[in-house]
């Protein structure tokens, strides 16, 4: 079993994550004492009429948020206007977890990484004697809270050592079968329909769209082209350690425990600068981890827009903000109010939440 | 003055660079005892006739290297062929120093960073008492070889502390006026004409072209769009430390001493994986630092091509390979021979070396 040193960024990132695990286990165990997070129900989605679907942003209510977005797109595309932005500068950055798809009761990538621990168990008979492993299986919150480091070591061990090709296969398999505990749908069905329409609108208006996430690019690249139409080279995320090696005489990239770069909070503008080399003009996020990305974008030269998605819809999705242990929206909210950013109320601004699939999609 | 700790990657990278400084100073001081590196003369360029310029790769001699490249492009674009590669997978990666422009007597970015030390001197009166500073100004090879660490500290101090916007301005100013010591041309005039034609050919055939360099993306992005037609988001390089800060209340990215990632040798496939997320099918380099990138590309699935540019043209450019202290081509040469990669002889395969500018360009 690989050891994790406390001072590595793995520990720093996953320490916060271990806190989420405790929150998540509390939720899964049915305990309601961590705020307003409750599961939504897909049954309350409104259907979209054929006239509406022909309109721009058909799943968005005709309110201030929709109007601000359309005004911005119009302003930057109107040739001759003082607000015009040339196409090569129309860079849009989107957070992923909580902005393009759900992130409760815990970020879906974390759910995958925990499943990896269970999948790796047969190769680690010694884990049967590991209290953290037993607590993970049993969702024993008391034990998990006590020994975060042991939990992190298990996660690190189960998610490293393999080649990137092997890891991608594991991600793909998991996404094709794992179901969200409350929604009972595949995770890739839990992308937001109104956001898919926004991505389409931006693409149709010459924007270059990037994901800038605290999750890893490797996890996202397996599915974001199909789900969002975003190609692999436009995905920026936290970077895990990798080494170039020969395996059976063939070159491969091998995953190691630990992170080289954390693409969250003040890391997001750094990640943007390194990957894109241009300042965005549109940024969309949902939590304090997106604050600097939105600030960096909104204070850039020329016409810019910063958009925050507020999770206030306990019925159809999850409601969480200022008090949340996971993906808190507090300081970024204050800055949004002070700077006049657009705040999207899921409850009031979105006619529907999740993308339409299956029989409903064929109507 | 900022201190540099020996164990940081700054020291590891720049230690090698300090060795280059000594080599460079030996060259500049006229000492010919470090191998076969000699300056070229621009007067020996052949002119390009109007008929030739209408042809594909007109500055390439009609030899094996040109034929192999054209065959590869034909193979991957021929629909229905077993060798066909769909456009979204036509990823080409190019090293920069020594592959797209010259890198002697020392990498041009390093020449810039040294100029930054001189430019910063007025803000550092204490440097007047620093032997390394005096040695840098005097190109005193003996002193520079003795105290590499002091040299590295000067370079780190002179190239950090400012915002990225300020640094970009410095790069731009330097490029607009600094002249190569032997060629007496602007550095951006020392890009290779035959490679510009190769880039055009690839673009015309649906390739997505990336630079993957040991130099920094920040330095390159100032000029590579104009010189090569490569946009900022397709530039991958060594990553310097950056922090997101408020300066005078405005968000800025500030340069710190040190490197977070070295995009050289085995780092290149890692940089490619992180930035692009797809395996290239064409890789072009010139030294051992490109070996893993070429190997990773050439051993990928489907139709691939690895190309090495061999600097064997002492008359028109510089000749350096197996014995070179800078940009050695030794192990990669052996692998090229063993694996059947294409090796381009600058002397025999290129009718002209540098891009045509000024009056000659208007003929």
XYZ file of C-alpha atoms in Angstrom:
726
model
C 0.000 0.000 0.000
C 1.393 3.358 -0.958
C 1.944 5.886 1.777
C 0.755 9.438 1.500
C 2.882 12.134 3.077
C 0.923 14.817 4.873
C 2.622 17.681 3.116
C 1.823 16.642 -0.427
C -0.969 18.357 -2.285
C -2.716 14.959 -2.399
C -3.262 15.229 1.298
C -4.263 18.855 1.069
C -6.853 18.204 -1.606
C -8.116 14.921 -0.321
C -8.194 16.094 3.272
C -10.962 18.400 2.214
C -12.400 15.519 0.271
C -12.306 13.277 3.329
C -14.481 15.855 5.014
C -16.875 15.530 2.132
C -16.870 11.775 2.548
C -18.071 12.220 6.080
C -20.788 14.600 4.916
C -21.693 12.205 2.145
C -21.928 9.270 4.489
C -24.081 11.315 6.802
C -26.412 12.011 3.894
C -26.444 8.445 2.662
C -27.095 7.221 6.189
C -30.154 9.447 6.259
C -28.929 11.929 8.823
C -30.283 15.407 8.008
C -28.131 17.527 10.284
C -25.808 19.120 7.736
C -27.968 21.799 6.253
C -30.348 21.983 3.409
C -29.033 19.272 1.098
C -31.862 17.055 0.007
C -32.360 14.967 -3.069
C -34.481 16.182 -5.927
C -37.013 14.193 -7.859
C -36.940 13.899 -11.627
C -40.693 13.629 -11.745
C -41.201 17.354 -11.328
C -39.535 18.346 -14.616
C -41.698 20.421 -16.945
C -42.105 19.146 -20.474
C -40.862 21.358 -23.305
C -43.382 22.235 -25.995
C -42.345 22.069 -29.632
C -42.646 25.860 -30.034
C -40.385 26.464 -27.065
C -37.768 24.006 -28.256
C -37.352 26.048 -31.397
C -36.537 29.118 -29.350
C -33.163 30.148 -28.021
C -32.450 28.782 -24.514
C -35.854 27.086 -24.407
C -35.382 25.606 -20.947
C -34.609 28.976 -19.403
C -37.428 31.014 -17.912
C -37.869 34.399 -19.536
C -36.246 36.233 -16.617
C -33.283 38.462 -15.803
C -30.629 35.747 -16.052
C -31.670 34.623 -19.520
C -31.954 38.239 -20.636
C -28.476 39.112 -19.355
C -26.912 36.158 -21.145
C -28.628 36.976 -24.428
C -27.675 40.630 -24.126
C -24.049 39.682 -23.555
C -23.958 37.353 -26.563
C -25.566 40.048 -28.695
C -23.159 42.703 -27.468
C -19.991 40.752 -28.261
C -21.168 39.609 -31.679
C -22.541 42.917 -32.980
C -19.981 44.152 -35.483
C -19.204 47.821 -35.193
C -20.456 48.044 -31.637
C -18.122 49.284 -28.926
C -18.877 46.007 -27.108
C -17.804 43.807 -30.032
C -15.274 41.034 -29.374
C -13.526 39.308 -32.267
C -14.239 35.567 -32.521
C -10.741 34.463 -31.553
C -11.133 36.264 -28.237
C -14.552 34.790 -27.411
C -13.292 32.427 -24.721
C -15.841 30.932 -22.308
C -14.861 28.935 -19.224
C -17.236 26.659 -17.308
C -16.773 24.914 -14.011
C -18.100 21.346 -14.200
C -19.259 19.950 -10.836
C -22.382 21.847 -9.808
C -22.301 24.009 -12.928
C -22.744 21.581 -15.816
C -23.829 18.497 -13.864
C -24.779 17.732 -10.274
C -22.261 17.250 -7.473
C -24.343 15.931 -4.592
C -24.268 14.012 -2.352
C -20.579 14.104 -3.323
C -18.654 14.946 -6.498
C -19.229 12.101 -8.929
C -15.514 11.636 -9.571
C -15.072 11.025 -5.859
C -17.837 8.417 -5.950
C -15.883 6.713 -8.745
C -12.601 6.874 -6.831
C -14.269 5.229 -3.826
C -15.675 2.491 -6.051
C -12.113 1.934 -7.223
C -11.192 1.113 -3.633
C -13.831 -1.610 -3.554
C -12.766 -2.887 -6.972
C -9.126 -3.049 -5.891
C -9.902 -4.960 -2.689
C -9.269 -8.434 -4.142
C -5.675 -7.417 -4.888
C -5.270 -6.156 -1.308
C -6.253 -8.879 1.163
C -4.492 -6.833 3.850
C -7.283 -4.239 3.601
C -9.628 -6.675 5.312
C -7.751 -5.818 8.495
C -7.817 -2.071 7.766
C -10.423 -0.227 9.881
C -10.675 2.584 7.323
C -11.521 0.107 4.558
C -14.188 -1.553 6.649
C -15.581 1.844 7.585
C -15.683 2.873 3.908
C -17.662 -0.234 3.016
C -19.985 0.207 5.963
C -20.214 3.985 5.538
C -19.267 4.229 9.188
C -19.041 7.970 9.686
C -17.480 7.883 13.094
C -14.482 5.851 12.011
C -14.045 7.748 8.741
C -13.965 11.058 10.559
C -11.379 9.723 12.965
C -8.795 8.560 10.500
C -8.938 10.638 7.337
C -5.376 9.841 6.439
C -6.072 6.125 6.208
C -9.020 6.825 3.922
C -6.876 9.011 1.679
C -4.223 6.332 1.464
C -6.774 3.785 0.335
C -8.096 6.141 -2.332
C -4.570 6.935 -3.518
C -3.619 3.273 -3.694
C -6.736 2.269 -5.591
C -6.399 5.079 -8.125
C -2.714 4.833 -9.000
C -0.252 2.347 -10.418
C -2.176 1.630 -13.598
C -1.614 3.157 -17.015
C -3.833 5.984 -18.211
C -5.383 3.651 -20.797
C -6.324 1.144 -18.095
C -7.722 3.910 -15.897
C -9.804 5.309 -18.746
C -11.348 1.873 -19.230
C -12.314 1.765 -15.547
C -13.915 5.207 -15.783
C -15.836 4.228 -18.884
C -17.116 1.013 -17.318
C -18.252 2.794 -14.180
C -20.069 5.529 -16.086
C -21.882 2.972 -18.198
C -23.449 1.223 -15.225
C -23.244 3.138 -11.947
C -26.420 4.915 -10.855
C -26.849 7.965 -8.661
C -28.124 6.821 -5.235
C -31.120 9.176 -5.197
C -31.854 9.945 -8.869
C -31.313 6.330 -9.945
C -29.941 7.478 -13.293
C -26.562 7.146 -14.963
C -24.320 9.973 -13.843
C -23.937 11.292 -17.389
C -27.729 11.753 -17.470
C -27.383 14.252 -14.652
C -26.041 17.019 -16.866
C -28.136 20.190 -16.894
C -30.384 20.644 -19.904
C -30.419 24.465 -19.664
C -26.627 24.469 -19.682
C -26.486 22.247 -22.762
C -28.602 24.854 -24.515
C -26.278 27.597 -23.322
C -23.276 25.696 -24.710
C -25.081 25.349 -28.053
C -25.891 29.060 -28.100
C -22.278 30.000 -27.409
C -20.922 27.642 -30.045
C -23.364 29.019 -32.601
C -21.969 32.471 -31.796
C -18.322 31.631 -32.322
C -17.261 31.000 -28.735
C -14.432 28.655 -27.813
C -15.690 26.740 -24.780
C -13.438 25.335 -22.073
C -14.089 23.382 -18.895
C -12.001 24.567 -15.935
C -12.639 22.169 -13.063
C -11.296 21.075 -9.703
C -11.819 17.534 -10.933
C -9.266 15.934 -13.200
C -9.136 16.311 -16.961
C -8.515 12.593 -17.309
C -11.826 11.732 -15.658
C -13.747 14.306 -17.648
C -12.270 13.574 -21.068
C -13.828 10.113 -21.113
C -17.318 11.594 -21.444
C -17.466 15.369 -21.976
C -17.185 15.308 -25.746
C -20.297 13.203 -25.988
C -22.171 14.953 -23.194
C -21.218 18.581 -23.853
C -19.538 18.650 -27.281
C -16.298 19.780 -25.636
C -13.159 18.130 -27.099
C -10.325 16.788 -24.881
C -7.931 19.651 -25.539
C -10.443 22.140 -24.095
C -10.591 20.464 -20.702
C -8.527 21.935 -17.855
C -8.427 20.296 -14.431
C -6.463 19.246 -11.412
C -3.379 17.345 -12.517
C -2.410 14.015 -11.066
C 1.164 12.804 -11.014
C 2.155 10.855 -14.104
C 5.339 9.258 -15.300
C 6.387 8.139 -18.755
C 7.515 4.530 -18.646
C 7.965 1.483 -20.789
C 5.559 -1.289 -19.832
C 6.211 -4.595 -21.556
C 8.505 -2.622 -23.819
C 5.734 -0.229 -24.855
C 5.576 3.438 -23.883
C 2.840 4.249 -21.417
C 1.819 6.972 -19.009
C 1.502 5.608 -15.497
C -0.514 7.171 -12.703
C 1.229 7.901 -9.410
C -0.316 8.964 -6.093
C -0.468 12.693 -5.615
C -1.263 15.871 -7.480
C 1.028 18.240 -9.348
C -1.507 21.045 -9.660
C -4.841 21.819 -7.985
C -7.208 23.607 -10.367
C -9.460 25.194 -7.741
C -9.894 28.613 -6.166
C -6.836 30.787 -6.993
C -5.519 27.880 -9.043
C -8.201 28.363 -11.681
C -6.836 31.598 -13.191
C -3.385 29.968 -13.221
C -4.793 26.896 -14.984
C -6.589 29.129 -17.468
C -3.458 31.159 -18.184
C -1.340 28.065 -18.695
C -3.776 26.151 -20.862
C -5.448 28.883 -22.847
C -3.032 31.809 -22.733
C -5.924 34.214 -23.182
C -8.232 35.811 -20.660
C -11.833 34.545 -20.894
C -14.724 36.919 -21.495
C -17.371 34.628 -20.000
C -17.088 32.500 -16.862
C -19.744 30.276 -15.315
C -19.443 28.669 -11.895
C -21.438 27.786 -8.788
C -19.298 27.896 -5.668
C -16.502 29.664 -3.830
C -13.991 27.497 -5.683
C -14.991 29.464 -8.790
C -14.704 32.887 -7.218
C -11.256 33.763 -8.526
C -12.066 32.426 -12.004
C -15.162 34.636 -12.159
C -13.308 37.625 -10.715
C -10.383 37.193 -13.114
C -12.787 37.018 -16.047
C -15.143 39.790 -15.026
C -12.348 42.301 -14.390
C -10.692 41.697 -17.746
C -10.678 44.313 -20.493
C -13.666 44.750 -22.782
C -17.058 43.093 -22.552
C -17.209 40.349 -19.951
C -19.821 38.341 -18.041
C -19.620 36.299 -14.859
C -22.440 33.876 -14.041
C -23.105 32.004 -10.802
C -25.507 29.072 -10.641
C -27.276 29.034 -7.289
C -28.441 25.652 -6.021
C -31.741 26.645 -4.406
C -33.948 23.862 -5.761
C -34.369 21.263 -3.037
C -37.270 19.669 -4.890
C -35.757 18.946 -8.306
C -32.049 18.884 -7.468
C -30.238 19.927 -4.270
C -30.250 23.125 -2.249
C -26.909 24.201 -0.755
C -25.044 27.447 -0.364
C -23.655 29.492 2.522
C -23.549 26.738 5.132
C -22.662 23.846 2.919
C -19.705 21.642 3.796
C -19.454 20.727 0.120
C -19.200 23.354 -2.640
C -20.044 26.246 -0.379
C -21.353 29.382 -2.042
C -20.639 32.196 0.352
C -17.795 34.604 -0.474
C -18.467 34.286 -4.184
C -22.101 35.200 -3.539
C -21.040 38.372 -1.759
C -18.712 39.275 -4.622
C -21.446 38.540 -7.169
C -23.765 40.937 -5.397
C -21.081 43.609 -5.049
C -19.896 43.365 -8.659
C -23.254 42.764 -10.326
C -22.593 39.290 -11.633
C -25.520 37.248 -12.978
C -26.930 34.827 -10.422
C -29.042 32.002 -11.830
C -31.711 30.575 -9.533
C -32.159 26.934 -10.514
C -35.595 27.030 -8.953
C -36.830 30.147 -10.715
C -34.726 30.342 -13.874
C -34.757 26.760 -15.119
C -37.916 25.144 -16.501
C -36.209 21.783 -16.333
C -33.034 20.568 -14.676
C -31.643 17.390 -16.206
C -31.191 16.531 -19.841
C -33.990 14.727 -21.542
C -33.165 11.131 -22.444
C -34.825 8.009 -23.787
C -38.492 8.076 -24.787
C -38.952 11.668 -23.703
C -36.119 12.749 -25.991
C -37.848 11.292 -29.016
C -41.063 13.265 -28.585
C 17.329 39.274 -3.985
C 15.327 36.117 -3.982
C 17.090 32.966 -2.861
C 16.944 29.768 -4.822
C 16.894 26.542 -2.890
C 18.989 23.816 -4.452
C 16.275 21.223 -4.351
C 13.712 23.148 -6.385
C 13.196 22.287 -10.018
C 14.402 25.828 -10.844
C 17.857 24.788 -9.779
C 17.625 21.482 -11.573
C 16.628 23.100 -14.860
C 18.795 26.157 -14.629
C 21.796 24.213 -13.425
C 21.865 22.666 -16.850
C 21.278 26.097 -18.252
C 24.190 27.532 -16.307
C 26.326 24.966 -18.091
C 24.990 26.337 -21.338
C 25.862 29.839 -20.251
C 29.450 28.799 -19.873
C 29.378 27.179 -23.317
C 27.723 30.270 -24.719
C 30.243 32.611 -23.194
C 33.031 30.451 -24.565
C 31.471 30.798 -27.997
C 30.865 34.509 -27.708
C 34.422 34.999 -26.459
C 35.605 33.336 -29.628
C 36.938 30.162 -28.095
C 36.433 27.250 -30.506
C 37.162 24.374 -28.167
C 33.653 23.016 -27.613
C 33.125 20.960 -30.731
C 31.735 21.699 -34.100
C 29.461 24.606 -33.362
C 30.148 27.398 -35.768
C 28.012 30.215 -36.989
C 26.301 30.105 -40.329
C 26.174 32.881 -42.867
C 22.922 34.132 -44.308
C 24.634 34.946 -47.597
C 24.646 31.340 -48.754
C 20.846 30.959 -48.934
C 19.520 29.925 -52.318
C 16.803 32.064 -53.795
C 13.456 30.428 -54.472
C 12.147 30.665 -58.016
C 8.507 31.499 -58.614
C 7.807 28.049 -60.063
C 9.258 26.353 -57.013
C 7.319 28.515 -54.605
C 4.097 27.253 -56.154
C 5.064 23.658 -55.384
C 4.482 21.780 -52.160
C 7.376 22.127 -49.702
C 9.333 24.222 -52.199
C 12.324 24.753 -49.916
C 12.811 21.024 -49.405
C 15.148 19.119 -51.700
C 13.464 16.328 -53.599
C 14.955 13.621 -51.372
C 13.942 10.862 -48.976
C 12.848 13.139 -46.124
C 10.485 15.202 -48.257
C 9.125 12.044 -49.869
C 8.477 10.380 -46.511
C 6.599 13.414 -45.226
C 4.442 13.680 -48.330
C 3.720 9.956 -48.256
C 2.628 10.204 -44.625
C 0.317 13.130 -45.305
C -1.154 11.299 -48.280
C -1.632 8.091 -46.297
C -3.531 9.697 -43.428
C -5.787 11.795 -45.656
C -6.728 9.129 -48.204
C -10.300 8.171 -47.386
C -10.949 4.478 -47.495
C -7.293 3.585 -47.068
C -6.227 1.398 -44.158
C -3.840 4.232 -43.227
C -6.572 6.876 -43.040
C -6.782 9.003 -39.892
C -9.884 11.098 -39.217
C -9.215 14.851 -39.040
C -9.895 15.184 -35.312
C -7.073 12.709 -34.641
C -4.517 14.416 -36.895
C -2.463 15.860 -34.054
C 1.062 17.080 -34.853
C 3.567 18.115 -32.177
C 6.681 20.180 -32.849
C 9.579 20.990 -30.591
C 10.562 24.655 -30.974
C 14.236 25.374 -30.189
C 16.331 23.759 -32.893
C 13.262 22.424 -34.705
C 11.324 25.507 -35.763
C 13.976 28.161 -35.110
C 17.669 28.181 -34.191
C 18.969 27.611 -30.674
C 22.653 28.492 -30.907
C 24.831 29.802 -29.400
C 22.207 29.415 -26.649
C 18.413 29.071 -26.544
C 16.978 32.449 -27.428
C 14.724 32.519 -24.377
C 17.828 32.169 -22.230
C 19.430 35.091 -24.043
C 16.321 37.101 -23.159
C 16.406 36.031 -19.518
C 20.033 37.144 -19.270
C 19.144 40.498 -20.801
C 16.504 40.790 -18.082
C 19.303 40.620 -15.523
C 21.003 43.603 -17.135
C 17.701 45.458 -17.404
C 16.936 44.854 -13.738
C 20.333 46.054 -12.550
C 19.243 49.656 -11.831
C 16.746 48.304 -9.272
C 19.483 46.219 -7.642
C 22.464 48.411 -6.781
C 23.682 45.578 -4.561
C 24.443 43.547 -7.713
C 27.383 45.850 -8.409
C 29.146 44.003 -5.593
C 28.026 40.564 -6.846
C 30.842 38.705 -8.633
C 28.366 36.623 -10.638
C 26.713 39.764 -11.981
C 30.004 41.277 -12.996
C 31.010 37.995 -14.599
C 27.729 37.869 -16.545
C 28.316 41.358 -17.896
C 31.924 40.594 -18.756
C 31.146 37.097 -20.042
C 33.851 35.879 -17.681
C 33.636 32.134 -18.189
C 35.890 31.180 -15.328
C 33.825 32.951 -12.689
C 30.502 31.821 -14.177
C 31.591 28.191 -14.128
C 32.650 28.536 -10.504
C 29.417 29.851 -9.050
C 26.455 28.601 -11.042
C 24.102 29.061 -8.165
C 24.733 32.776 -7.976
C 24.064 33.068 -11.696
C 20.784 31.171 -11.332
C 19.715 33.420 -8.497
C 20.287 36.492 -10.610
C 18.278 35.036 -13.477
C 15.457 34.022 -11.118
C 15.362 37.454 -9.503
C 15.341 39.316 -12.807
C 12.577 37.142 -14.275
C 10.107 37.047 -11.409
C 8.074 39.406 -9.271
C 6.326 41.133 -12.150
C 2.874 40.396 -13.535
C 2.489 38.298 -16.646
C 1.314 41.367 -18.563
C 4.460 43.273 -17.613
C 6.646 40.314 -18.526
C 4.955 39.933 -21.905
C 5.758 43.560 -22.636
C 9.427 42.943 -21.844
C 9.504 39.929 -24.166
C 7.851 41.888 -26.947
C 10.285 44.793 -26.615
C 13.291 42.499 -26.650
C 12.103 40.587 -29.704
C 11.503 43.815 -31.581
C 15.078 45.024 -31.233
C 17.551 42.367 -30.079
C 19.761 40.878 -32.773
C 21.431 37.507 -32.933
C 25.185 37.956 -32.267
C 26.301 36.132 -35.420
C 23.351 36.371 -37.834
C 22.682 40.020 -36.967
C 18.970 39.506 -37.529
C 15.949 39.735 -35.240
C 15.448 36.422 -33.476
C 12.013 35.939 -35.021
C 13.674 36.074 -38.431
C 15.605 32.945 -37.510
C 12.649 30.624 -37.989
C 13.172 27.885 -40.566
C 11.560 28.506 -43.951
C 11.240 24.795 -44.796
C 9.405 24.235 -41.512
C 7.008 27.095 -42.195
C 6.115 25.322 -45.422
C 5.644 22.066 -43.539
C 3.281 23.776 -41.092
C 1.285 25.182 -44.027
C 1.098 21.752 -45.646
C -0.156 20.147 -42.446
C -2.743 22.848 -41.841
C -3.998 22.486 -45.404
C -4.468 18.781 -44.679
C -6.543 19.186 -41.539
C -3.841 18.775 -38.920
C -4.042 20.387 -35.484
C -0.538 21.662 -34.798
C 0.937 22.042 -31.316
C 4.281 23.238 -30.028
C 5.697 21.091 -27.210
C 8.823 22.792 -25.932
C 11.279 22.847 -23.035
C 10.959 26.608 -23.183
C 7.996 28.338 -21.568
C 4.625 28.840 -23.184
C 4.561 32.397 -21.911
C 7.689 33.318 -23.844
C 6.503 31.611 -27.007
C 2.941 32.909 -27.048
C 4.141 36.463 -27.586
C 5.295 35.651 -31.128
C 4.368 32.158 -32.389
C 0.972 33.084 -33.768
C 2.542 35.624 -36.065
C 5.605 33.542 -36.884
C 4.054 30.092 -37.229
C 0.275 30.590 -37.279
C 0.009 28.646 -34.013
C -2.519 30.118 -31.535
C -1.748 30.464 -27.792
C -3.876 27.531 -26.693
C -1.784 25.154 -28.836
C 1.486 25.971 -27.077
C 2.757 23.575 -24.402
C 5.905 24.320 -22.429
C 7.748 24.318 -19.157
C 5.594 25.953 -16.514
C 6.863 28.668 -14.241
C 5.393 29.302 -10.810
C 2.524 31.758 -10.839
C 0.190 33.121 -8.211
C -3.133 34.870 -8.523
C -3.060 38.157 -6.634
C -4.682 41.532 -6.450
C -2.311 44.311 -7.476
C -3.653 47.805 -6.841
C -6.982 46.100 -6.326
C -6.916 44.458 -9.760
C -6.525 40.733 -10.340
C -3.196 39.755 -11.831
C -1.018 36.717 -12.317
C 2.376 37.225 -10.749
C 5.519 35.345 -11.668
C 7.451 33.613 -8.883
C 10.911 32.022 -9.046
C 10.867 28.351 -9.855
C 9.170 25.873 -12.121
C 6.119 23.702 -11.520
C 6.652 21.453 -14.530
C 9.576 20.794 -16.874
C 8.388 19.986 -20.389
C 11.490 18.160 -21.591
C 12.574 14.551 -22.099
C 10.081 12.234 -20.340
C 8.092 15.322 -19.377
C 7.021 15.874 -22.968
C 4.585 12.927 -23.213
C 3.172 14.005 -19.847
C 2.749 17.573 -21.109
C 1.120 16.281 -24.274
C -1.289 14.059 -22.357
C -2.275 16.844 -19.994
C -2.725 19.560 -22.591
C -4.056 17.648 -25.575
C -5.523 14.458 -24.128
C -4.881 12.691 -27.409
C -1.833 10.878 -28.714
C -0.137 12.678 -31.629
C 0.384 10.969 -34.975
C 3.271 13.201 -36.068
C 6.156 14.439 -33.935
C 9.084 16.597 -35.039
C 12.144 17.295 -32.898
C 15.905 17.672 -33.067
C 17.587 16.509 -29.879
C 17.603 13.960 -27.077
C 15.114 16.101 -25.177
C 12.593 15.128 -27.868
C 13.331 11.420 -27.775
C 10.412 10.392 -25.541
C 8.001 12.618 -27.457
C 9.014 10.996 -30.740
C 8.955 7.505 -29.211
C 5.532 8.062 -27.624
C 4.160 9.284 -30.934
C 5.781 6.717 -33.212
C 4.628 3.755 -31.104
C 1.007 4.911 -30.990
C -1.754 3.048 -32.813
C -2.383 3.624 -36.508
C -0.328 5.643 -38.940
C 2.409 7.681 -37.289
C 5.589 9.531 -38.226
C 8.561 10.698 -36.182
C 10.965 13.240 -37.690
C 14.359 14.364 -36.397
C 16.055 17.489 -37.706
C 19.817 16.968 -37.761
C 21.969 20.091 -37.424
C 24.798 19.244 -39.820
C 25.067 22.570 -41.638
C 28.006 24.484 -40.198
C 28.021 26.881 -43.137
C 24.413 28.160 -43.144
C 23.391 27.481 -39.548
C 25.163 25.445 -36.826
C 26.465 21.884 -36.732
C 25.997 20.014 -33.452
C 24.974 16.527 -32.424
C 26.531 13.661 -30.457
C 29.153 15.665 -28.569
C 27.222 18.844 -28.066
C 26.900 20.320 -24.594
C 23.736 22.042 -25.760
C 20.824 20.148 -27.372
C 22.768 16.955 -27.804
C 21.482 14.530 -30.425
C 22.828 11.143 -29.454
C 20.422 8.619 -27.926
C 17.565 9.910 -30.044
C 19.721 9.424 -33.131
C 20.293 5.782 -32.207
C 16.580 5.255 -31.667
C 15.775 6.972 -34.962
C 18.058 4.596 -36.774
C 16.707 1.554 -34.937
C 13.046 2.484 -35.424
C 13.282 3.936 -38.913
C 12.337 7.511 -38.061
C 12.855 10.192 -40.689
C 16.096 12.125 -40.234
C 16.289 15.481 -41.986
C 19.754 16.693 -42.955
C 19.649 20.481 -42.904
C 22.621 20.537 -45.235
C 21.230 18.152 -47.815
C 17.457 18.414 -47.416
C 16.915 22.158 -47.120
C 17.458 24.486 -50.074
C 17.287 27.430 -47.719
C 17.382 27.734 -43.944
C 15.828 30.938 -42.644
C 12.588 32.572 -43.624
C 12.687 35.121 -46.362
C 12.033 38.658 -45.148
C 12.064 42.239 -46.367
C 12.869 42.978 -50.015
C 13.521 39.335 -50.846
C 10.053 38.422 -49.588
C 8.413 40.832 -52.009
C 9.984 39.352 -55.135
